[in-house]
mmCIF file of C-alpha atoms in Angstrom:
data_model
loop_
_atom_site.group_PDB
_atom_site.id
_atom_site.type_symbol
_atom_site.label_atom_id
_atom_site.label_comp_id
_atom_site.label_asym_id
_atom_site.label_seq_id
_atom_site.Cartn_x
_atom_site.Cartn_y
_atom_site.Cartn_z
ATOM 1 C CA MET A 285 -88.912 -140.045 -76.506
ATOM 2 C CA ASN A 286 -91.359 -136.537 -76.211
ATOM 3 C CA GLY A 287 -95.518 -137.129 -75.778
ATOM 4 C CA HIS A 288 -96.509 -137.141 -78.906
ATOM 5 C CA ASN A 289 -95.734 -140.237 -80.547
ATOM 6 C CA ASN A 290 -93.527 -139.638 -83.236
ATOM 7 C CA HIS A 291 -92.556 -143.452 -84.757
ATOM 8 C CA HIS A 292 -94.705 -143.785 -87.939
ATOM 9 C CA GLU A 293 -92.976 -139.878 -88.632
ATOM 10 C CA VAL A 294 -89.521 -140.729 -88.722
ATOM 11 C CA ARG A 295 -87.202 -143.332 -89.694
ATOM 12 C CA GLN A 296 -85.010 -145.626 -88.070
ATOM 13 C CA ALA A 297 -80.943 -144.106 -86.579
ATOM 14 C CA THR A 298 -78.445 -146.872 -87.354
ATOM 15 C CA VAL A 299 -75.220 -146.640 -83.970
ATOM 16 C CA VAL A 300 -72.138 -148.521 -84.720
ATOM 17 C CA LEU A 301 -69.804 -149.320 -81.617
ATOM 18 C CA GLY A 302 -67.238 -151.767 -80.924
ATOM 19 C CA ALA A 303 -67.414 -153.708 -78.035
ATOM 20 C CA GLN A 304 -64.419 -154.285 -76.898
ATOM 21 C CA TRP A 305 -60.208 -152.515 -78.554
ATOM 22 C CA GLY A 306 -61.331 -151.993 -81.269
ATOM 23 C CA ASP A 307 -60.247 -153.551 -85.106
ATOM 24 C CA GLU A 308 -63.807 -155.812 -84.348
ATOM 25 C CA GLY A 309 -64.734 -154.729 -88.097
ATOM 26 C CA LYS A 310 -67.578 -151.218 -87.110
ATOM 27 C CA GLY A 311 -66.031 -149.989 -90.549
ATOM 28 C CA LYS A 312 -66.454 -153.692 -92.453
ATOM 29 C CA LEU A 313 -69.668 -153.090 -90.965
ATOM 30 C CA VAL A 314 -70.015 -149.422 -91.589
ATOM 31 C CA ASP A 315 -69.219 -150.079 -95.135
ATOM 32 C CA LEU A 316 -72.702 -152.523 -95.483
ATOM 33 C CA LEU A 317 -75.038 -150.873 -93.890
ATOM 34 C CA ALA A 318 -73.961 -147.404 -95.826
ATOM 35 C CA ALA A 319 -75.840 -148.801 -98.222
ATOM 36 C CA ASP A 320 -78.870 -148.128 -97.856
ATOM 37 C CA ALA A 321 -78.356 -144.738 -95.987
ATOM 38 C CA ASP A 322 -78.811 -140.983 -96.549
ATOM 39 C CA VAL A 323 -76.971 -139.644 -93.653
ATOM 40 C CA VAL A 324 -73.701 -141.328 -92.180
ATOM 41 C CA CYS A 325 -72.687 -140.038 -88.814
ATOM 42 C CA ARG A 326 -69.109 -139.082 -87.739
ATOM 43 C CA CYS A 327 -69.212 -138.597 -83.716
ATOM 44 C CA GLN A 328 -65.877 -139.328 -81.894
ATOM 45 C CA GLY A 329 -62.172 -139.477 -83.011
ATOM 46 C CA GLY A 330 -60.554 -137.634 -84.878
ATOM 47 C CA ASN A 331 -57.840 -138.960 -87.843
ATOM 48 C CA ASN A 332 -55.732 -141.888 -85.615
ATOM 49 C CA ALA A 333 -56.865 -144.062 -86.693
ATOM 50 C CA GLY A 334 -59.230 -145.541 -89.427
ATOM 51 C CA HIS A 335 -60.003 -148.624 -92.468
ATOM 52 C CA THR A 336 -59.614 -149.651 -95.848
ATOM 53 C CA VAL A 337 -63.167 -149.908 -98.648
ATOM 54 C CA VAL A 338 -63.121 -151.817 -101.525
ATOM 55 C CA VAL A 339 -65.346 -150.469 -104.488
ATOM 56 C CA ASP A 340 -64.572 -151.938 -107.931
ATOM 57 C CA GLY A 341 -61.049 -153.052 -106.179
ATOM 58 C CA CYS A 342 -60.225 -149.484 -105.418
ATOM 59 C CA GLU A 343 -59.709 -149.584 -102.142
ATOM 60 C CA PHE A 344 -60.306 -146.867 -99.861
ATOM 61 C CA ASP A 345 -58.918 -145.704 -97.203
ATOM 62 C CA PHE A 346 -60.313 -143.122 -94.315
ATOM 63 C CA HIS A 347 -59.173 -142.275 -90.974
ATOM 64 C CA LEU A 348 -61.850 -139.097 -90.970
ATOM 65 C CA LEU A 349 -64.143 -138.805 -93.425
ATOM 66 C CA PRO A 350 -67.533 -140.505 -92.972
ATOM 67 C CA SER A 351 -67.790 -144.602 -94.821
ATOM 68 C CA GLY A 352 -70.863 -142.988 -96.615
ATOM 69 C CA ILE A 353 -68.732 -140.393 -98.691
ATOM 70 C CA ILE A 354 -68.315 -143.119 -101.547
ATOM 71 C CA GLN A 355 -71.475 -143.707 -101.800
ATOM 72 C CA PRO A 356 -73.530 -141.983 -104.940
ATOM 73 C CA LYS A 357 -76.325 -139.926 -102.759
ATOM 74 C CA CYS A 358 -75.373 -140.657 -99.124
ATOM 75 C CA LEU A 359 -74.355 -137.776 -96.973
ATOM 76 C CA SER A 360 -72.121 -137.447 -95.107
ATOM 77 C CA LEU A 361 -71.744 -135.612 -91.441
ATOM 78 C CA ILE A 362 -68.633 -134.551 -89.074
ATOM 79 C CA GLY A 363 -69.897 -133.915 -85.907
ATOM 80 C CA ASN A 364 -69.944 -132.015 -82.905
ATOM 81 C CA GLY A 365 -68.058 -134.955 -81.324
ATOM 82 C CA VAL A 366 -64.747 -135.249 -83.393
ATOM 83 C CA VAL A 367 -61.580 -133.959 -83.363
ATOM 84 C CA VAL A 368 -60.612 -132.373 -87.417
ATOM 85 C CA HIS A 369 -57.159 -131.829 -88.454
ATOM 86 C CA LEU A 370 -58.226 -129.832 -91.548
ATOM 87 C CA PRO A 371 -54.759 -129.104 -93.472
ATOM 88 C CA GLY A 372 -54.824 -133.927 -92.509
ATOM 89 C CA MET A 373 -58.952 -134.266 -94.342
ATOM 90 C CA PHE A 374 -58.013 -132.720 -97.599
ATOM 91 C CA ASP A 375 -55.557 -134.303 -97.715
ATOM 92 C CA GLU A 376 -57.139 -137.584 -97.339
ATOM 93 C CA LEU A 377 -60.292 -136.072 -99.944
ATOM 94 C CA LYS A 378 -57.025 -135.650 -102.280
ATOM 95 C CA LYS A 379 -56.089 -139.365 -102.571
ATOM 96 C CA CYS A 380 -59.522 -140.504 -102.890
ATOM 97 C CA GLU A 381 -60.360 -137.839 -105.810
ATOM 98 C CA ALA A 382 -56.868 -139.647 -107.366
ATOM 99 C CA LYS A 383 -59.018 -143.077 -106.897
ATOM 100 C CA GLY A 384 -62.056 -141.636 -108.058
ATOM 101 C CA LEU A 385 -64.036 -140.453 -105.783
ATOM 102 C CA GLU A 386 -66.971 -137.420 -107.446
ATOM 103 C CA ASN A 387 -68.638 -135.206 -106.063
ATOM 104 C CA TRP A 388 -67.154 -134.496 -101.946
ATOM 105 C CA GLN A 389 -68.212 -130.576 -102.220
ATOM 106 C CA SER A 390 -72.342 -131.884 -102.764
ATOM 107 C CA LYS A 391 -72.272 -134.725 -100.064
ATOM 108 C CA LEU A 392 -69.201 -133.427 -97.181
ATOM 109 C CA PHE A 393 -71.048 -131.336 -94.176
ATOM 110 C CA ILE A 394 -68.631 -130.587 -90.390
ATOM 111 C CA SER A 395 -70.762 -129.350 -87.424
ATOM 112 C CA ASP A 396 -69.676 -125.996 -86.482
ATOM 113 C CA LYS A 397 -69.183 -127.222 -82.975
ATOM 114 C CA ALA A 398 -66.138 -129.761 -83.665
ATOM 115 C CA HIS A 399 -62.532 -128.980 -82.529
ATOM 116 C CA LEU A 400 -60.340 -128.171 -84.536
ATOM 117 C CA VAL A 401 -56.821 -129.959 -84.158
ATOM 118 C CA PHE A 402 -53.964 -128.497 -84.976
ATOM 119 C CA ASP A 403 -49.932 -129.140 -85.657
ATOM 120 C CA LEU A 404 -48.838 -128.038 -81.770
ATOM 121 C CA HIS A 405 -51.211 -130.406 -81.114
ATOM 122 C CA GLN A 406 -49.540 -133.474 -83.075
ATOM 123 C CA GLN A 407 -46.343 -132.376 -81.526
ATOM 124 C CA VAL A 408 -47.659 -131.933 -77.713
ATOM 125 C CA ASP A 409 -49.155 -135.578 -78.288
ATOM 126 C CA GLY A 410 -45.013 -136.525 -79.021
ATOM 127 C CA MET A 411 -43.455 -135.022 -76.500
ATOM 128 C CA GLN A 412 -46.531 -136.129 -74.110
ATOM 129 C CA GLU A 413 -45.267 -139.302 -75.415
ATOM 130 C CA GLN A 414 -41.828 -138.949 -75.096
ATOM 131 C CA GLU A 415 -41.859 -137.600 -71.009
ATOM 132 C CA LYS A 416 -43.573 -141.287 -70.594
ATOM 133 C CA GLY A 417 -40.134 -142.704 -71.831
ATOM 134 C CA LYS A 418 -40.934 -147.039 -70.668
ATOM 135 C CA LYS A 419 -44.871 -146.293 -70.131
ATOM 136 C CA SER A 420 -46.339 -144.554 -73.815
ATOM 137 C CA LEU A 421 -49.256 -145.273 -75.000
ATOM 138 C CA GLY A 422 -48.060 -145.956 -78.179
ATOM 139 C CA THR A 423 -50.130 -143.473 -79.656
ATOM 140 C CA THR A 424 -50.583 -142.155 -83.256
ATOM 141 C CA LYS A 425 -49.579 -138.828 -81.768
ATOM 142 C CA LYS A 426 -51.885 -137.074 -84.098
ATOM 143 C CA GLY A 427 -52.525 -135.048 -81.009
ATOM 144 C CA ILE A 428 -55.980 -136.598 -80.781
ATOM 145 C CA GLY A 429 -56.315 -136.476 -76.880
ATOM 146 C CA PRO A 430 -54.380 -132.457 -76.451
ATOM 147 C CA THR A 431 -57.250 -131.731 -78.562
ATOM 148 C CA TYR A 432 -59.547 -132.974 -76.556
ATOM 149 C CA SER A 433 -57.275 -131.198 -73.256
ATOM 150 C CA SER A 434 -58.113 -127.909 -74.798
ATOM 151 C CA LYS A 435 -61.770 -128.625 -75.581
ATOM 152 C CA ALA A 436 -62.123 -129.542 -72.248
ATOM 153 C CA SER A 437 -60.129 -127.291 -70.682
ATOM 154 C CA ARG A 438 -62.302 -124.352 -72.693
ATOM 155 C CA ILE A 439 -59.198 -123.285 -74.558
ATOM 156 C CA GLY A 440 -60.166 -125.035 -77.625
ATOM 157 C CA ILE A 441 -60.920 -123.480 -80.968
ATOM 158 C CA ARG A 442 -64.088 -125.085 -83.044
ATOM 159 C CA ILE A 443 -64.569 -124.636 -86.741
ATOM 160 C CA ALA A 444 -66.858 -122.201 -86.337
ATOM 161 C CA ASP A 445 -64.782 -119.916 -84.017
ATOM 162 C CA LEU A 446 -62.006 -120.469 -87.740
ATOM 163 C CA ILE A 447 -65.060 -119.209 -89.792
ATOM 164 C CA GLY A 448 -66.353 -116.104 -88.483
ATOM 165 C CA ASP A 449 -64.527 -112.463 -87.437
ATOM 166 C CA PHE A 450 -60.796 -114.027 -87.972
ATOM 167 C CA SER A 451 -59.317 -111.056 -85.767
ATOM 168 C CA GLN A 452 -61.307 -112.374 -82.346
ATOM 169 C CA PHE A 453 -59.781 -116.354 -83.874
ATOM 170 C CA THR A 454 -56.574 -114.982 -84.111
ATOM 171 C CA GLU A 455 -56.941 -114.206 -80.884
ATOM 172 C CA LYS A 456 -57.886 -117.316 -79.137
ATOM 173 C CA PHE A 457 -54.944 -118.755 -81.677
ATOM 174 C CA GLN A 458 -51.660 -117.073 -79.856
ATOM 175 C CA ALA A 459 -54.352 -117.935 -75.838
ATOM 176 C CA LEU A 460 -53.802 -121.309 -76.822
ATOM 177 C CA VAL A 461 -50.136 -121.232 -78.757
ATOM 178 C CA ALA A 462 -49.170 -118.846 -75.378
ATOM 179 C CA VAL A 463 -51.001 -121.495 -72.175
ATOM 180 C CA HIS A 464 -48.932 -124.620 -74.575
ATOM 181 C CA GLU A 465 -46.019 -122.602 -74.517
ATOM 182 C CA LYS A 466 -46.238 -122.291 -70.810
ATOM 183 C CA MET A 467 -45.870 -126.606 -70.713
ATOM 184 C CA PHE A 468 -43.855 -126.925 -73.387
ATOM 185 C CA PRO A 469 -40.749 -125.358 -73.420
ATOM 186 C CA ASN A 470 -39.379 -126.199 -76.521
ATOM 187 C CA LEU A 471 -42.491 -126.398 -78.576
ATOM 188 C CA GLN A 472 -41.836 -124.518 -81.453
ATOM 189 C CA VAL A 473 -44.963 -122.586 -83.119
ATOM 190 C CA ASP A 474 -45.060 -119.888 -86.336
ATOM 191 C CA VAL A 475 -47.506 -118.712 -85.688
ATOM 192 C CA ALA A 476 -48.114 -116.350 -88.391
ATOM 193 C CA SER A 477 -47.492 -118.895 -90.474
ATOM 194 C CA GLU A 478 -50.588 -120.905 -88.945
ATOM 195 C CA LEU A 479 -52.379 -118.370 -88.736
ATOM 196 C CA GLU A 480 -51.892 -117.473 -92.909
ATOM 197 C CA LYS A 481 -52.194 -121.004 -93.694
ATOM 198 C CA TYR A 482 -55.873 -120.762 -91.514
ATOM 199 C CA LYS A 483 -56.985 -118.238 -93.007
ATOM 200 C CA GLU A 484 -56.617 -119.600 -96.450
ATOM 201 C CA LEU A 485 -58.605 -123.189 -95.364
ATOM 202 C CA ALA A 486 -61.773 -120.746 -93.395
ATOM 203 C CA GLU A 487 -62.945 -120.452 -97.058
ATOM 204 C CA ARG A 488 -62.439 -123.486 -98.730
ATOM 205 C CA VAL A 489 -64.504 -124.884 -95.738
ATOM 206 C CA ARG A 490 -67.136 -121.822 -95.055
ATOM 207 C CA PRO A 491 -69.211 -124.377 -97.845
ATOM 208 C CA MET A 492 -69.111 -127.301 -95.516
ATOM 209 C CA ILE A 493 -69.734 -125.862 -92.225
ATOM 210 C CA VAL A 494 -73.520 -126.171 -90.806
ATOM 211 C CA GLU A 495 -75.319 -126.826 -86.955
ATOM 212 C CA SER A 496 -75.214 -130.324 -86.478
ATOM 213 C CA VAL A 497 -78.157 -130.068 -84.533
ATOM 214 C CA THR A 498 -80.902 -128.993 -86.373
ATOM 215 C CA PHE A 499 -78.801 -131.082 -90.017
ATOM 216 C CA LEU A 500 -79.744 -134.339 -87.996
ATOM 217 C CA HIS A 501 -82.978 -132.825 -87.225
ATOM 218 C CA ASP A 502 -84.173 -132.138 -89.610
ATOM 219 C CA ALA A 503 -83.060 -135.912 -91.412
ATOM 220 C CA LEU A 504 -84.358 -137.701 -88.942
ATOM 221 C CA SER A 505 -87.964 -135.804 -88.907
ATOM 222 C CA SER A 506 -88.376 -136.346 -92.638
ATOM 223 C CA GLY A 507 -88.126 -139.597 -92.735
ATOM 224 C CA LYS A 508 -83.791 -140.875 -93.563
ATOM 225 C CA ASN A 509 -81.855 -143.137 -92.500
ATOM 226 C CA VAL A 510 -79.047 -142.011 -90.700
ATOM 227 C CA LEU A 511 -75.893 -144.460 -89.646
ATOM 228 C CA VAL A 512 -73.561 -143.040 -86.364
ATOM 229 C CA GLU A 513 -70.442 -144.418 -87.148
ATOM 230 C CA GLY A 514 -68.583 -144.995 -83.666
ATOM 231 C CA ALA A 515 -65.299 -144.680 -83.295
ATOM 232 C CA ASN A 516 -62.757 -146.440 -80.651
ATOM 233 C CA ALA A 517 -64.081 -149.403 -78.431
ATOM 234 C CA THR A 518 -65.975 -150.250 -75.199
ATOM 235 C CA MET A 519 -62.424 -151.302 -73.444
ATOM 236 C CA LEU A 520 -61.074 -147.649 -74.550
ATOM 237 C CA ASP A 521 -63.723 -145.943 -73.262
ATOM 238 C CA ILE A 522 -62.080 -143.873 -71.138
ATOM 239 C CA ASP A 523 -63.820 -143.637 -68.886
ATOM 240 C CA PHE A 524 -65.832 -147.498 -69.117
ATOM 241 C CA GLY A 525 -62.584 -148.528 -70.356
ATOM 242 C CA GLU A 526 -58.775 -151.000 -69.299
ATOM 243 C CA ARG A 527 -57.656 -146.907 -67.371
ATOM 244 C CA GLU A 528 -54.054 -147.598 -68.959
ATOM 245 C CA ILE A 529 -55.073 -147.539 -72.357
ATOM 246 C CA VAL A 530 -58.223 -145.656 -72.645
ATOM 247 C CA GLN A 531 -58.281 -142.843 -75.213
ATOM 248 C CA VAL A 532 -59.882 -139.754 -75.037
ATOM 249 C CA VAL A 533 -63.115 -140.339 -76.057
ATOM 250 C CA GLY A 534 -65.457 -142.130 -74.611
ATOM 251 C CA GLU A 535 -68.137 -144.833 -76.344
ATOM 252 C CA LEU A 536 -70.093 -146.453 -74.348
ATOM 253 C CA ARG A 537 -70.596 -142.118 -73.294
ATOM 254 C CA LEU A 538 -72.156 -142.141 -76.755
ATOM 255 C CA ALA A 539 -74.260 -144.902 -76.143
ATOM 256 C CA ALA A 540 -75.632 -143.331 -73.884
ATOM 257 C CA VAL A 541 -76.534 -140.213 -74.511
ATOM 258 C CA HIS A 542 -77.812 -141.515 -78.266
ATOM 259 C CA SER A 543 -80.516 -143.835 -76.084
ATOM 260 C CA ARG A 544 -81.550 -141.273 -73.446
ATOM 261 C CA LYS A 545 -82.559 -138.930 -75.921
ATOM 262 C CA ARG A 546 -83.413 -140.433 -79.587
ATOM 263 C CA LEU A 547 -81.772 -138.602 -81.509
ATOM 264 C CA SER A 548 -83.329 -135.456 -81.329
ATOM 265 C CA ASN A 549 -85.634 -136.854 -79.283
ATOM 266 C CA SER A 550 -87.737 -138.543 -82.241
ATOM 267 C CA ALA A 551 -86.896 -141.184 -83.983
ATOM 268 C CA LEU A 552 -86.171 -144.832 -82.691
ATOM 269 C CA THR A 553 -81.632 -146.102 -82.274
ATOM 270 C CA GLN A 554 -80.660 -149.319 -82.891
ATOM 271 C CA PHE A 555 -77.310 -150.194 -81.359
ATOM 272 C CA TYR A 556 -74.768 -152.455 -83.648
ATOM 273 C CA PHE A 557 -72.381 -153.621 -80.701
ATOM 274 C CA LEU A 558 -69.908 -155.416 -81.905
ATOM 275 C CA PRO A 559 -68.277 -157.669 -79.900
ATOM 276 C CA ASP A 560 -65.523 -160.123 -81.479
ATOM 277 C CA SER A 561 -63.828 -159.282 -85.437
ATOM 278 C CA ILE A 562 -65.983 -159.273 -88.384
ATOM 279 C CA SER A 563 -63.747 -161.345 -90.498
#
């Protein structure tokens, strides 16, 4: 906490995490809590998992989108720790629109620091699984692990790069492809086609991009109720989980960071650790 007692100035932030191997029922709890939230934030992971929410008898399948997107007055944020496959995100939005989702354009925001999942990452994911044979992890082949590897190797590409100078984005993308082609000679990437696709996607996604730290700080400082939606689970944590099956993102690290920093040093933080499945 900072030196000034700001408890009376802010709402409490709520963080939902899984305490086992996933599938504890986080989605159901988040759906219930989202009804009273002003902002729902996805903080890590990608579109490699998901849950179903039923609204007025209609099923919505969420993989990347925060659950709050179906709440009429709730803002949704895809945070900087999330890796985003833009074509997949827009496909998910299109499917949700067909089921009745409205006005998402004014409610969905994405951190400029979130890293992009490219199709080449998905190819690499499949190749790595094939190389492991019987020892494969059984990933969804959505490119999540390879994208976080690119991020850790400092060759990953952020959304900020995409909506900035496109010539610089082009150089970074070409460099990313070159690195992966050296590691995976069978990798096939149509660079020109990908660049054309992402030039169009840049304009589609541009209105959604925000600086997420400021976005959340402003929300908390103005008394908004913030709900943070964790993905995966404790036993899949890359540091503390079962080593052979861990995911590339840390669930417990998320808890430690938010507990220590108190969400910009200004908010009380409440954690829900789900120890078992919610029926």
